[in-house]
PDB file of C-alpha atoms in Angstrom:
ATOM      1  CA  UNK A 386       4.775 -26.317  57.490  1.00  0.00           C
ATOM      2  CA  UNK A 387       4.855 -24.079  60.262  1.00  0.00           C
ATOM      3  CA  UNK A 388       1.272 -24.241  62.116  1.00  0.00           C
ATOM      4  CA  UNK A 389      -0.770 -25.233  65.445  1.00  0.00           C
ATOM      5  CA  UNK A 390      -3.882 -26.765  65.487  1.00  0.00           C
ATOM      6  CA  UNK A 391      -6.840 -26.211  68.069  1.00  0.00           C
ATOM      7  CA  UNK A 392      -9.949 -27.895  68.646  1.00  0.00           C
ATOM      8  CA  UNK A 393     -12.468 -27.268  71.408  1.00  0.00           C
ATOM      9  CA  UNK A 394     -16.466 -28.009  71.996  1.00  0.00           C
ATOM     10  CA  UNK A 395     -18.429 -27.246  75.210  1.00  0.00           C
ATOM     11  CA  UNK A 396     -22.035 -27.488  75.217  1.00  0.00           C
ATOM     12  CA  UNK A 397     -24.958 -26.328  78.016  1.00  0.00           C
ATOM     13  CA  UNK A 398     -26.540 -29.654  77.291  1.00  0.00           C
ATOM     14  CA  UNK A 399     -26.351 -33.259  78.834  1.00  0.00           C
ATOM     15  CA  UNK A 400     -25.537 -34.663  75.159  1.00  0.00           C
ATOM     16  CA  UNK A 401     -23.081 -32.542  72.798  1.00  0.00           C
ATOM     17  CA  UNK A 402     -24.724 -32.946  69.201  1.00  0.00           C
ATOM     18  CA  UNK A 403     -21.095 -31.442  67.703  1.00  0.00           C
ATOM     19  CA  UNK A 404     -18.331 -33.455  66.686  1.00  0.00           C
ATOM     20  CA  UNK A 405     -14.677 -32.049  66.173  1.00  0.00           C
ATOM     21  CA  UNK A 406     -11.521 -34.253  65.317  1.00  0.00           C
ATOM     22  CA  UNK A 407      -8.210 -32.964  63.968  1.00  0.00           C
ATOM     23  CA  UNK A 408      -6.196 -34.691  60.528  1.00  0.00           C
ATOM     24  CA  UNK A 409      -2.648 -35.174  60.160  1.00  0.00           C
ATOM     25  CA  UNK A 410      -1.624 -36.690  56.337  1.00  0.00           C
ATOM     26  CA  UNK A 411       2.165 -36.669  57.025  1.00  0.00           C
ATOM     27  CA  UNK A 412       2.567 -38.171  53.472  1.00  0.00           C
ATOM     28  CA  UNK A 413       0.980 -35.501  51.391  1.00  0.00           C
ATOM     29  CA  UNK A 414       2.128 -32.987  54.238  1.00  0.00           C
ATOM     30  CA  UNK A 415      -1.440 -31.438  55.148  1.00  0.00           C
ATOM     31  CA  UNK A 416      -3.435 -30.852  58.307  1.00  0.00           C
ATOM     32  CA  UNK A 417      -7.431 -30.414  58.265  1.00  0.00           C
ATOM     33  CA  UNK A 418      -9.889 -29.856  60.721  1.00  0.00           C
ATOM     34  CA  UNK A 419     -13.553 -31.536  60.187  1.00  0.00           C
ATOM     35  CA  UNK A 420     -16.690 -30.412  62.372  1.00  0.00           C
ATOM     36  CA  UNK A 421     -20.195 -31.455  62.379  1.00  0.00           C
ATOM     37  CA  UNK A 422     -23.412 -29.987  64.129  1.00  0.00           C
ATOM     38  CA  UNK A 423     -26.034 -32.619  64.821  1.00  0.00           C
ATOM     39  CA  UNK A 424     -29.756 -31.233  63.416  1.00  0.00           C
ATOM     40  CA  UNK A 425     -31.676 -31.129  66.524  1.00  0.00           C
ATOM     41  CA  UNK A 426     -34.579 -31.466  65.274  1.00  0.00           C
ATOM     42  CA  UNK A 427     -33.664 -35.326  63.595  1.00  0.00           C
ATOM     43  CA  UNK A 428     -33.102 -38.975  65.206  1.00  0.00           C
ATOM     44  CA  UNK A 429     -30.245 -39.315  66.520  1.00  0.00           C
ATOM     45  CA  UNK A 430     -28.034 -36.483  64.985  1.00  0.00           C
ATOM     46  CA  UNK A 431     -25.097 -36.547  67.934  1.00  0.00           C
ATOM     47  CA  UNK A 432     -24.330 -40.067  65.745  1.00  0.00           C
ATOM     48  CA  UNK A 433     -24.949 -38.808  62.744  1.00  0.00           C
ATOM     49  CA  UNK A 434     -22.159 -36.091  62.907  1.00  0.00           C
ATOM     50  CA  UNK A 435     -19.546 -38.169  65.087  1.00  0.00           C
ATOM     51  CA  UNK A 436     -19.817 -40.681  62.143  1.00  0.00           C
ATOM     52  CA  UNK A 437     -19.464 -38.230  59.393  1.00  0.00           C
ATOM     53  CA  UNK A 438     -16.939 -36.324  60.794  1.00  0.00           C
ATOM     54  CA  UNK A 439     -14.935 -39.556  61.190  1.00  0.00           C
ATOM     55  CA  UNK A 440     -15.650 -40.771  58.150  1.00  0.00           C
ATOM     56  CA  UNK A 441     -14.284 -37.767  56.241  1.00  0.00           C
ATOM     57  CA  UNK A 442     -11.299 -37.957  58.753  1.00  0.00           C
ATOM     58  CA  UNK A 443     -10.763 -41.348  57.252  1.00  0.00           C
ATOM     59  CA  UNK A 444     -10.617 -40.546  53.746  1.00  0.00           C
ATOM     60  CA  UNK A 445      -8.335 -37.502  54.282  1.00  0.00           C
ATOM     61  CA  UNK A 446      -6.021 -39.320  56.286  1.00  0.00           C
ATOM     62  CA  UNK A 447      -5.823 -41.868  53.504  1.00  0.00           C
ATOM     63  CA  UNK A 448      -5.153 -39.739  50.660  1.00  0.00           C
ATOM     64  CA  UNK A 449      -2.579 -40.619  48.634  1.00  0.00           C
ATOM     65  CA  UNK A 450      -2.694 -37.743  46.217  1.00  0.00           C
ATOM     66  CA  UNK A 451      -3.224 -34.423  46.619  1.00  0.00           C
ATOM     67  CA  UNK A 452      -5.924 -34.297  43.424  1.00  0.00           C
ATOM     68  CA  UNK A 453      -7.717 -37.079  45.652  1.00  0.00           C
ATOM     69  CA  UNK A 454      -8.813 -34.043  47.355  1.00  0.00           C
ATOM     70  CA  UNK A 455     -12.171 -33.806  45.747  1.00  0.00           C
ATOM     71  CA  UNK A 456     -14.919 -32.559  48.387  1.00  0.00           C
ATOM     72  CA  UNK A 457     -17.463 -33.324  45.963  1.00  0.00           C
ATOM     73  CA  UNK A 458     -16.696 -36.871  45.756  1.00  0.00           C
ATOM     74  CA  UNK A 459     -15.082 -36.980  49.540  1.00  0.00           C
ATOM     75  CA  UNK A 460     -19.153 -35.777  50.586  1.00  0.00           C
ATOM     76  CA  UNK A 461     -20.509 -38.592  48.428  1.00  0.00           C
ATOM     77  CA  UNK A 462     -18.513 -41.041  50.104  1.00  0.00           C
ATOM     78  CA  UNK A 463     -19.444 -39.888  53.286  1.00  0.00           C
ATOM     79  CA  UNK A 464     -22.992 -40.324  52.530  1.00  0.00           C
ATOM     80  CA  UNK A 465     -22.381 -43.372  50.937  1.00  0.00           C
ATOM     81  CA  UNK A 466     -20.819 -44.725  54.002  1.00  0.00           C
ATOM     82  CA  UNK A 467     -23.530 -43.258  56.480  1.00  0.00           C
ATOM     83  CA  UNK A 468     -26.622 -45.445  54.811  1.00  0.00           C
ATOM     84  CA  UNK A 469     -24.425 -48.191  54.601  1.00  0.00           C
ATOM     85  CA  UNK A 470     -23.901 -48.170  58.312  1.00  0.00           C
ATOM     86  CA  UNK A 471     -27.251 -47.142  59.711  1.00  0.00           C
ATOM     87  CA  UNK A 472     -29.934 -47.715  57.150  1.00  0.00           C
ATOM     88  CA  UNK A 473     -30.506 -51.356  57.963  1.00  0.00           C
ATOM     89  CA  UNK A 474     -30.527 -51.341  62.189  1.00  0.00           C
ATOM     90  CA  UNK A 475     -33.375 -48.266  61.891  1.00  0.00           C
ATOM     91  CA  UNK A 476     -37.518 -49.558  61.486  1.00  0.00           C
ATOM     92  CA  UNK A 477     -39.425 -48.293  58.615  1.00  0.00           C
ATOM     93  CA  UNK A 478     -41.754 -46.300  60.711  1.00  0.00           C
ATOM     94  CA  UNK A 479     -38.436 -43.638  61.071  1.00  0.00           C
ATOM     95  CA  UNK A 480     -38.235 -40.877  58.301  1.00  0.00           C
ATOM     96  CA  UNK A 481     -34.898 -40.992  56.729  1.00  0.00           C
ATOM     97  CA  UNK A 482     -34.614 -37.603  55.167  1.00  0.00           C
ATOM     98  CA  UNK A 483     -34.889 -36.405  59.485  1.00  0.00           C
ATOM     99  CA  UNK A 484     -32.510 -38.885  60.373  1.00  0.00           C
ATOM    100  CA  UNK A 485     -28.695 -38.786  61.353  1.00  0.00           C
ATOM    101  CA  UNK A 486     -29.020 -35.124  60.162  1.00  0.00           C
ATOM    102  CA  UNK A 487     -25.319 -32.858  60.186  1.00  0.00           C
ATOM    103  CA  UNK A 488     -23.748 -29.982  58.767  1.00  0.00           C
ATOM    104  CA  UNK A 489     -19.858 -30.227  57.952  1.00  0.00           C
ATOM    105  CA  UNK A 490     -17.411 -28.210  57.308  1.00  0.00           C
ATOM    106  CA  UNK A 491     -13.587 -28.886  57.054  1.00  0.00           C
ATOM    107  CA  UNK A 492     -10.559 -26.586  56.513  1.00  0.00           C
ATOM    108  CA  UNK A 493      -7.405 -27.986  55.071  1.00  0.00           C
ATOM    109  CA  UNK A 494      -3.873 -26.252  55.093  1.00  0.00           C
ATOM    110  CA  UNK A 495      -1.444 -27.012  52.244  1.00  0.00           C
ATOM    111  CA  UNK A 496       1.969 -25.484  52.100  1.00  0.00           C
ATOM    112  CA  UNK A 497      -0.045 -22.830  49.730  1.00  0.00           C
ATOM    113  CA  UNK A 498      -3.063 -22.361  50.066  1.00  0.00           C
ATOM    114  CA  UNK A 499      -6.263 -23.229  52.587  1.00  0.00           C
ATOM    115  CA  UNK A 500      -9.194 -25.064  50.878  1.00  0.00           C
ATOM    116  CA  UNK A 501     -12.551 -24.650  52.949  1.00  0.00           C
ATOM    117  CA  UNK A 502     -15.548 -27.058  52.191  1.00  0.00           C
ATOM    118  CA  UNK A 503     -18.853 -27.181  53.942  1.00  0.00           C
ATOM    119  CA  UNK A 504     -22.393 -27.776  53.910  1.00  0.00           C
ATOM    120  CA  UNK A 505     -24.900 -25.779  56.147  1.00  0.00           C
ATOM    121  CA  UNK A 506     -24.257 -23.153  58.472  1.00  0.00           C
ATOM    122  CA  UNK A 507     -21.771 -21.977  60.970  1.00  0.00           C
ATOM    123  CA  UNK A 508     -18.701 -20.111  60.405  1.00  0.00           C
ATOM    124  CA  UNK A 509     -14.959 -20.141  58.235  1.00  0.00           C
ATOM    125  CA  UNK A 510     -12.629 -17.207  59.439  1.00  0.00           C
ATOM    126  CA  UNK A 511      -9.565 -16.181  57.694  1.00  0.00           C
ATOM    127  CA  UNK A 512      -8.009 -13.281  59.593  1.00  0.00           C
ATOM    128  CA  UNK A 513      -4.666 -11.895  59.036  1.00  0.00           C
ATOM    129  CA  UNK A 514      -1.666 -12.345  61.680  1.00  0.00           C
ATOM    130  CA  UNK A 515      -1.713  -8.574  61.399  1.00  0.00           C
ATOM    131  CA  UNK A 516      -5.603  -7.894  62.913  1.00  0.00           C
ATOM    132  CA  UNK A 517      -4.271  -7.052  66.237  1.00  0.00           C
ATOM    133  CA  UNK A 518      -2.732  -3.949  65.368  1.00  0.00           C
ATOM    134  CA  UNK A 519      -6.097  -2.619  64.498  1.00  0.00           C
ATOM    135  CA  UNK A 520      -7.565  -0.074  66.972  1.00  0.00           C
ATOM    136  CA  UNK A 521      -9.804  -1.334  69.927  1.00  0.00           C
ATOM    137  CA  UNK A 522     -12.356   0.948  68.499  1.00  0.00           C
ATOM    138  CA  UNK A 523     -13.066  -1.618  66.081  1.00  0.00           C
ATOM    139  CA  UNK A 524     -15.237  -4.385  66.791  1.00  0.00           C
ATOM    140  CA  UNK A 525     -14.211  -6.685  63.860  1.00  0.00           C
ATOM    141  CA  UNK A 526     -10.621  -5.710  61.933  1.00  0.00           C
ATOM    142  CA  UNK A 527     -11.609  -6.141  57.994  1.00  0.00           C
ATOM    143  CA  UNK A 528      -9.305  -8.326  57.996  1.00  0.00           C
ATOM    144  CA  UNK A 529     -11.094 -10.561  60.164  1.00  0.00           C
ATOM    145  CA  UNK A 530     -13.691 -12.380  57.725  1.00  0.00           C
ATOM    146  CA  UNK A 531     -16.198 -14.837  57.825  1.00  0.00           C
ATOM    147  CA  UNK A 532     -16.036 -16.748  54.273  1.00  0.00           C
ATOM    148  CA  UNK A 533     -18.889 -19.330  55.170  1.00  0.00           C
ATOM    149  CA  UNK A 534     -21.855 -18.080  53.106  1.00  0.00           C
ATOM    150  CA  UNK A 535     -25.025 -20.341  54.886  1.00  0.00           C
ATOM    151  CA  UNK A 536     -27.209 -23.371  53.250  1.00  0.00           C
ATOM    152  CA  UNK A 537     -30.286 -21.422  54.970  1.00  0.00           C
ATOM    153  CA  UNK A 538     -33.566 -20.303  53.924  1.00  0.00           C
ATOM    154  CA  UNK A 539     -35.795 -18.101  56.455  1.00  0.00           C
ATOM    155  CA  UNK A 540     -38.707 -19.982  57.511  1.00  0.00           C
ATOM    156  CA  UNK A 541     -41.158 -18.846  59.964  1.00  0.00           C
ATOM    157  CA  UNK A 542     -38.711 -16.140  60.972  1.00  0.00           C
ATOM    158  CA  UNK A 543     -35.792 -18.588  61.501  1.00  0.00           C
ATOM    159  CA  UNK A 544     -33.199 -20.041  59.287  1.00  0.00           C
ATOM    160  CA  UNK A 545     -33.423 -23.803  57.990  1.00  0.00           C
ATOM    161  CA  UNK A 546     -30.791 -25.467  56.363  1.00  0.00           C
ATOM    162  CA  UNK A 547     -31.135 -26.590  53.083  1.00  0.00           C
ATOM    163  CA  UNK A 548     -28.131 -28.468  52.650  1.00  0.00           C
ATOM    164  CA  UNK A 549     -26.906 -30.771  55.138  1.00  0.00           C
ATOM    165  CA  UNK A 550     -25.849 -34.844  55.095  1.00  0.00           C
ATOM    166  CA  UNK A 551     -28.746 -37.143  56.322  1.00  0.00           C
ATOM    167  CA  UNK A 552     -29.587 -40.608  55.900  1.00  0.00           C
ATOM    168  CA  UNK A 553     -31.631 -40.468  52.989  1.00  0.00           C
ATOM    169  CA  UNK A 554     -30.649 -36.534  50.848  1.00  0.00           C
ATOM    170  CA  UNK A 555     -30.317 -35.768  47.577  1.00  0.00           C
ATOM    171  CA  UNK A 556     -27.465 -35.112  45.619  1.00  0.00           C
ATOM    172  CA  UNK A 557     -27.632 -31.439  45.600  1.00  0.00           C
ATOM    173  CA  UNK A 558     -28.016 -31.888  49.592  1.00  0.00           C
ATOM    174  CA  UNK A 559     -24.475 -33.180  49.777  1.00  0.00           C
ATOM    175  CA  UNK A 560     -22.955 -31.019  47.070  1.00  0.00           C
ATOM    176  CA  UNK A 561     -20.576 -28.697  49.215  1.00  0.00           C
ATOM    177  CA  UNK A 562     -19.349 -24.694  48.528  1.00  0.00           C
ATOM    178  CA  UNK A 563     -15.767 -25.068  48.389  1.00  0.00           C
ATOM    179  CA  UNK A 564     -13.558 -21.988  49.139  1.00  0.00           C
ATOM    180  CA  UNK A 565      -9.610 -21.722  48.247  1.00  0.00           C
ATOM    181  CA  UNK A 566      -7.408 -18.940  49.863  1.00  0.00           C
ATOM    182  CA  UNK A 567      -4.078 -18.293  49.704  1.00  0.00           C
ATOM    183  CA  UNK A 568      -1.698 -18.631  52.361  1.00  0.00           C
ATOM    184  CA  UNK A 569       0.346 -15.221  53.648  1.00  0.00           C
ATOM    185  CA  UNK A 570       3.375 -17.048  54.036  1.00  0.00           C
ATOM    186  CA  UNK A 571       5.727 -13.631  53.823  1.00  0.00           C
ATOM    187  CA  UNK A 572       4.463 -10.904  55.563  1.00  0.00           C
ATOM    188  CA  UNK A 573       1.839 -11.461  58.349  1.00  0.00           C
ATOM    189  CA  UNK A 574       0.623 -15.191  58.301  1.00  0.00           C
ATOM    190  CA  UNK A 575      -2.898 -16.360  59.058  1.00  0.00           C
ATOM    191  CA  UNK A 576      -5.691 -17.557  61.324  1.00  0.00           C
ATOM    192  CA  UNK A 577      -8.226 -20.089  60.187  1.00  0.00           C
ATOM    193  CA  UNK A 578     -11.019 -21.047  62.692  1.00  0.00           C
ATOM    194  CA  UNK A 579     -13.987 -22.840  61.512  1.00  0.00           C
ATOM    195  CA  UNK A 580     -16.861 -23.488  64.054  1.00  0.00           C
ATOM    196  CA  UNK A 581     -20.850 -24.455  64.632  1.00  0.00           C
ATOM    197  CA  UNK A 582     -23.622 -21.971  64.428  1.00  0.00           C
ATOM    198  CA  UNK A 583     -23.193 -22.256  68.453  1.00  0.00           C
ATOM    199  CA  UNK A 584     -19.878 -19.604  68.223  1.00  0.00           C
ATOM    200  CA  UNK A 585     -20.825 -17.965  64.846  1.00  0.00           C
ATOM    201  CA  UNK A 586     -23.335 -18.103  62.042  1.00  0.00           C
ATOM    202  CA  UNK A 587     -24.008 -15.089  59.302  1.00  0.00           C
ATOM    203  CA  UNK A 588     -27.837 -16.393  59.574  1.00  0.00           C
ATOM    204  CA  UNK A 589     -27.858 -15.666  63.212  1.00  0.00           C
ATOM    205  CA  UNK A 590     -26.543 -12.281  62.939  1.00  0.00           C
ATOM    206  CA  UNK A 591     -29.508  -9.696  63.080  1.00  0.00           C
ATOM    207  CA  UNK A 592     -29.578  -6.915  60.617  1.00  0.00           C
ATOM    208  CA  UNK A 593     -32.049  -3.683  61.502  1.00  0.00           C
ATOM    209  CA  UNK A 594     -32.839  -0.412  61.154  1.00  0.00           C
ATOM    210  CA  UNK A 595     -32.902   2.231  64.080  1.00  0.00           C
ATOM    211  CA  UNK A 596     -35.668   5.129  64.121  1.00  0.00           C
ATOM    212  CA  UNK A 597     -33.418   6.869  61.947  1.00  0.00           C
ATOM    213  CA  UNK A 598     -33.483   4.264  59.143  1.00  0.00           C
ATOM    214  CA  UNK A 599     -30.029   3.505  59.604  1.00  0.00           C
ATOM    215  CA  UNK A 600     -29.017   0.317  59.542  1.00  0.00           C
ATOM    216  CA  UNK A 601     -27.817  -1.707  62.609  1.00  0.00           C
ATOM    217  CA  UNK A 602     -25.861  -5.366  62.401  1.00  0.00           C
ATOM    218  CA  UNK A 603     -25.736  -7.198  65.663  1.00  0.00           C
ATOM    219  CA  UNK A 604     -22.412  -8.222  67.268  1.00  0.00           C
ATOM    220  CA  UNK A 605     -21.401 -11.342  68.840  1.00  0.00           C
ATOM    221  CA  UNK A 606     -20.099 -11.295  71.934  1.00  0.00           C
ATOM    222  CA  UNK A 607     -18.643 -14.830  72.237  1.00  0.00           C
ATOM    223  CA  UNK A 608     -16.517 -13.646  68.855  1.00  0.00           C
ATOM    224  CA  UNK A 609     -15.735 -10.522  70.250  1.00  0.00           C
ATOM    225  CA  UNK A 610     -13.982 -12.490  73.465  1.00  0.00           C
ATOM    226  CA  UNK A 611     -12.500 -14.766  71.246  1.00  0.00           C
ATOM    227  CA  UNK A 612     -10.752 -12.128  69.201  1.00  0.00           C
ATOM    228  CA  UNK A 613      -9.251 -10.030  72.425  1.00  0.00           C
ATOM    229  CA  UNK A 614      -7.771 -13.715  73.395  1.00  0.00           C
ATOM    230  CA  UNK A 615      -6.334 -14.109  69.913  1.00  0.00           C
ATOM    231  CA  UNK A 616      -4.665 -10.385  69.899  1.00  0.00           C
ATOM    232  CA  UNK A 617      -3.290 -10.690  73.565  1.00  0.00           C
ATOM    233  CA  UNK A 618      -1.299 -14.259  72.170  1.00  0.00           C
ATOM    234  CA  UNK A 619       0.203 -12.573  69.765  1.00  0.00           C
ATOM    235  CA  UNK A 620       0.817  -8.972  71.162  1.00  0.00           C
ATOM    236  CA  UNK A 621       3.074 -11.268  73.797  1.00  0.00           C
ATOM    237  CA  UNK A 622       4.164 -13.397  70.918  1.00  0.00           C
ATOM    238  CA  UNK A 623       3.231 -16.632  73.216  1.00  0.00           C
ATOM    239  CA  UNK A 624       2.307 -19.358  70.649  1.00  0.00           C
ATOM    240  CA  UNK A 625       3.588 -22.862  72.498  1.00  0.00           C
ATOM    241  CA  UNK A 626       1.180 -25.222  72.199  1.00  0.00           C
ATOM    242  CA  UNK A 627       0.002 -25.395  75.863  1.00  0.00           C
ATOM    243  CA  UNK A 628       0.096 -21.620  76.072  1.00  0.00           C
ATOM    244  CA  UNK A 629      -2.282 -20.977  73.387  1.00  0.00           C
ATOM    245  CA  UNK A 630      -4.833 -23.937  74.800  1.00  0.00           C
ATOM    246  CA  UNK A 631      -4.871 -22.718  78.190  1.00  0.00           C
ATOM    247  CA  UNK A 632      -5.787 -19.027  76.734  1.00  0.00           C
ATOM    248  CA  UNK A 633      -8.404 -21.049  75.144  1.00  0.00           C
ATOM    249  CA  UNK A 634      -9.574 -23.312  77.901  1.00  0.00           C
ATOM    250  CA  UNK A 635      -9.832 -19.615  79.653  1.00  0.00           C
ATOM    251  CA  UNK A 636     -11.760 -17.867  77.499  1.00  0.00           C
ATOM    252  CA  UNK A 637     -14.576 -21.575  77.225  1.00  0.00           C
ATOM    253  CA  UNK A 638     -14.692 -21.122  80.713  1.00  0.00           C
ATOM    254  CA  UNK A 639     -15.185 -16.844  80.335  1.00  0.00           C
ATOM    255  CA  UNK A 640     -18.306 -17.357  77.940  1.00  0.00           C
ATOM    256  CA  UNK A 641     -19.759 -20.411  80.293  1.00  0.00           C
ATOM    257  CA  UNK A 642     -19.624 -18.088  83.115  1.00  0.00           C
ATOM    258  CA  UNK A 643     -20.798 -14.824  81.426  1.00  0.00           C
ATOM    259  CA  UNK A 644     -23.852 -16.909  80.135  1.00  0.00           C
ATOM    260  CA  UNK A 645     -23.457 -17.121  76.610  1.00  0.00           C
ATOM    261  CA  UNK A 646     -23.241 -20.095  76.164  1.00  0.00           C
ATOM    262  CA  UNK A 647     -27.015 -21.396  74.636  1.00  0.00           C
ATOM    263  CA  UNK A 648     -26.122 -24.019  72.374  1.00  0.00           C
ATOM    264  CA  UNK A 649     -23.221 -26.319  71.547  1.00  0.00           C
ATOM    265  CA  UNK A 650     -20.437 -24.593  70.825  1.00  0.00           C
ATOM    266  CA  UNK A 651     -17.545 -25.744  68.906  1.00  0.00           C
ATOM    267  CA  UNK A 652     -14.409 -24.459  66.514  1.00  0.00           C
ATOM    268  CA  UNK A 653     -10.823 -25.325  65.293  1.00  0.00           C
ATOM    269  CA  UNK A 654      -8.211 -22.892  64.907  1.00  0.00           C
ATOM    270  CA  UNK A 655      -5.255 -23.267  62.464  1.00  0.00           C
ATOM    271  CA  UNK A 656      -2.355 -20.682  63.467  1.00  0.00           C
ATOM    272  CA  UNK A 657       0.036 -20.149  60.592  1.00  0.00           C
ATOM    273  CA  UNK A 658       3.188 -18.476  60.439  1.00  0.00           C
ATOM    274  CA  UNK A 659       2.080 -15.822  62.953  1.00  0.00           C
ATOM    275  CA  UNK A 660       4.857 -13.703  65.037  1.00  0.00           C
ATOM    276  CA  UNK A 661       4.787 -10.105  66.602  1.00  0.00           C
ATOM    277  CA  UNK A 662       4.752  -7.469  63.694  1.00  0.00           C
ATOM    278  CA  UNK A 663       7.666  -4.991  64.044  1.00  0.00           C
ATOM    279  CA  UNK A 664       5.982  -1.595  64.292  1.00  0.00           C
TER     280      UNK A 664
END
């Protein structure tokens, strides 16, 4: 298996509340990427989704079959191990259900196929090796697509997640969408990146209408940036390792600059099989 893994997380805040950590299983010949965003709003979520995020790292890690690749049951487990760890240091006087709060997503690669499983918000990309052939007159390729359908209900204007892992949540909390895709192993390859609501979230993406009564959906500039970096690596068909993180590292340090950076902000990117299409 042919493919580079990414991770990066900045954050404009003394205390990142994400979590990203890469998986190898060299026996069952797989690679993941798990991410968590903290809840803000609960006790102590930057521990809540560094644990979680570690402890599905763990169970990937020690698969030993590929049908042990149950999300359902891998969530469960999770959970299972987050109460165990934290529900007897905490006082009474601390609501569980608003404690240790995270969203999590992973993305697996097989030799096949991708399998995407998350719970709450952010984002799950699968774009085609191909999207940079697209003019620059289009924002967003369509084949450039976000897969991750939100665990959000408006509230008071503003999205709340209705499915996340916390120390005390129900079982339909922790039951996770999960999303298979085939691999393009033949013609174009593939880009997966997976990330927080602080890059991308479908629930943060306004939709309007102008005077006209058309209707208007917001961009995202941070996405926008991140797709010219991902065109110029492969219109110059540089895809090294350190080559493609210091195009990265650039365009963290682009977004921090130009201000748009307002919350924490982190994503993996799985490169597959991608090489300069012969036009």
């Amino acid at each position: 298996m042919i493919s580079n893994l990414l991770i990066k997380s900045i954050s404009p805040k003394l205390k990142n509340e994400d979590f990203i950590e890469t998986v190898i299983n060299v026996e069952l010949n797989f690679k993941a990427i798990v991410l968590g965003d903290g809840i803000g709003s609960h006790y102590k979520p930057d521990e809540g989704s560094e644990f979680c995020v570690k402890s599905l790292k763990k169970h990937l890690e020690n698969c030993k079959s590929l049908n042990g690749i149950d999300f359902k049951e891998l969530f469960k487990k999770v959970h299972s191990e987050l109460k165990e760890n934290f529900s007897n240091i905490e006082d009474d006087t601390i609501d569980k259900t608003q404690a240790y709060g995270t969203t999590l997503i992973c993305a697996i690669e097989l030799e096949d196929k991708y399998i995407v499983a998350y719970l709450g918000n952010g984002s799950a990309w699968h774009i085609r090796g191909n999207f940079h052939t697209f003019s620059p007159q289009r924002y967003l390729p369509w084949n450039a697509i976000n897969v991750l359908n939100p665990h959000t209900v408006e509230e008071n204007g503003k999205e709340a997640l209705y499915k996340f892992i916390a120390l005390e949540s129900t079982e339909n909390q922790i039951l996770p969408s999960v999303i298979e895709i085939n691999k393009d192993n033949e013609l174009f390859g593939d880009i997966i990146i997976i990330s927080t609501d602080g890059l991308y979230s479908n629930d943060h993406n306004p939709i309007a209408k102008d005077r006209e009564g058309n209707i208007w959906i917001a961009g995202e500039r941070k996405m926008e940036l991140l797709f010219n970096r991902l065109k110029n690596l492969i219109n110059e068909n540089k895809f090294e390792e350190q080559t493609i993180n210091d195009s990265i590292d650039e365009y963290l340090k682009e977004i921090n600059e130009s201000k748009l950076v307002d919350d924490d902000t982190t994503f993996g990117i799985i490169f597959n099989n991608i090489y300069q299409q012969k036009t």
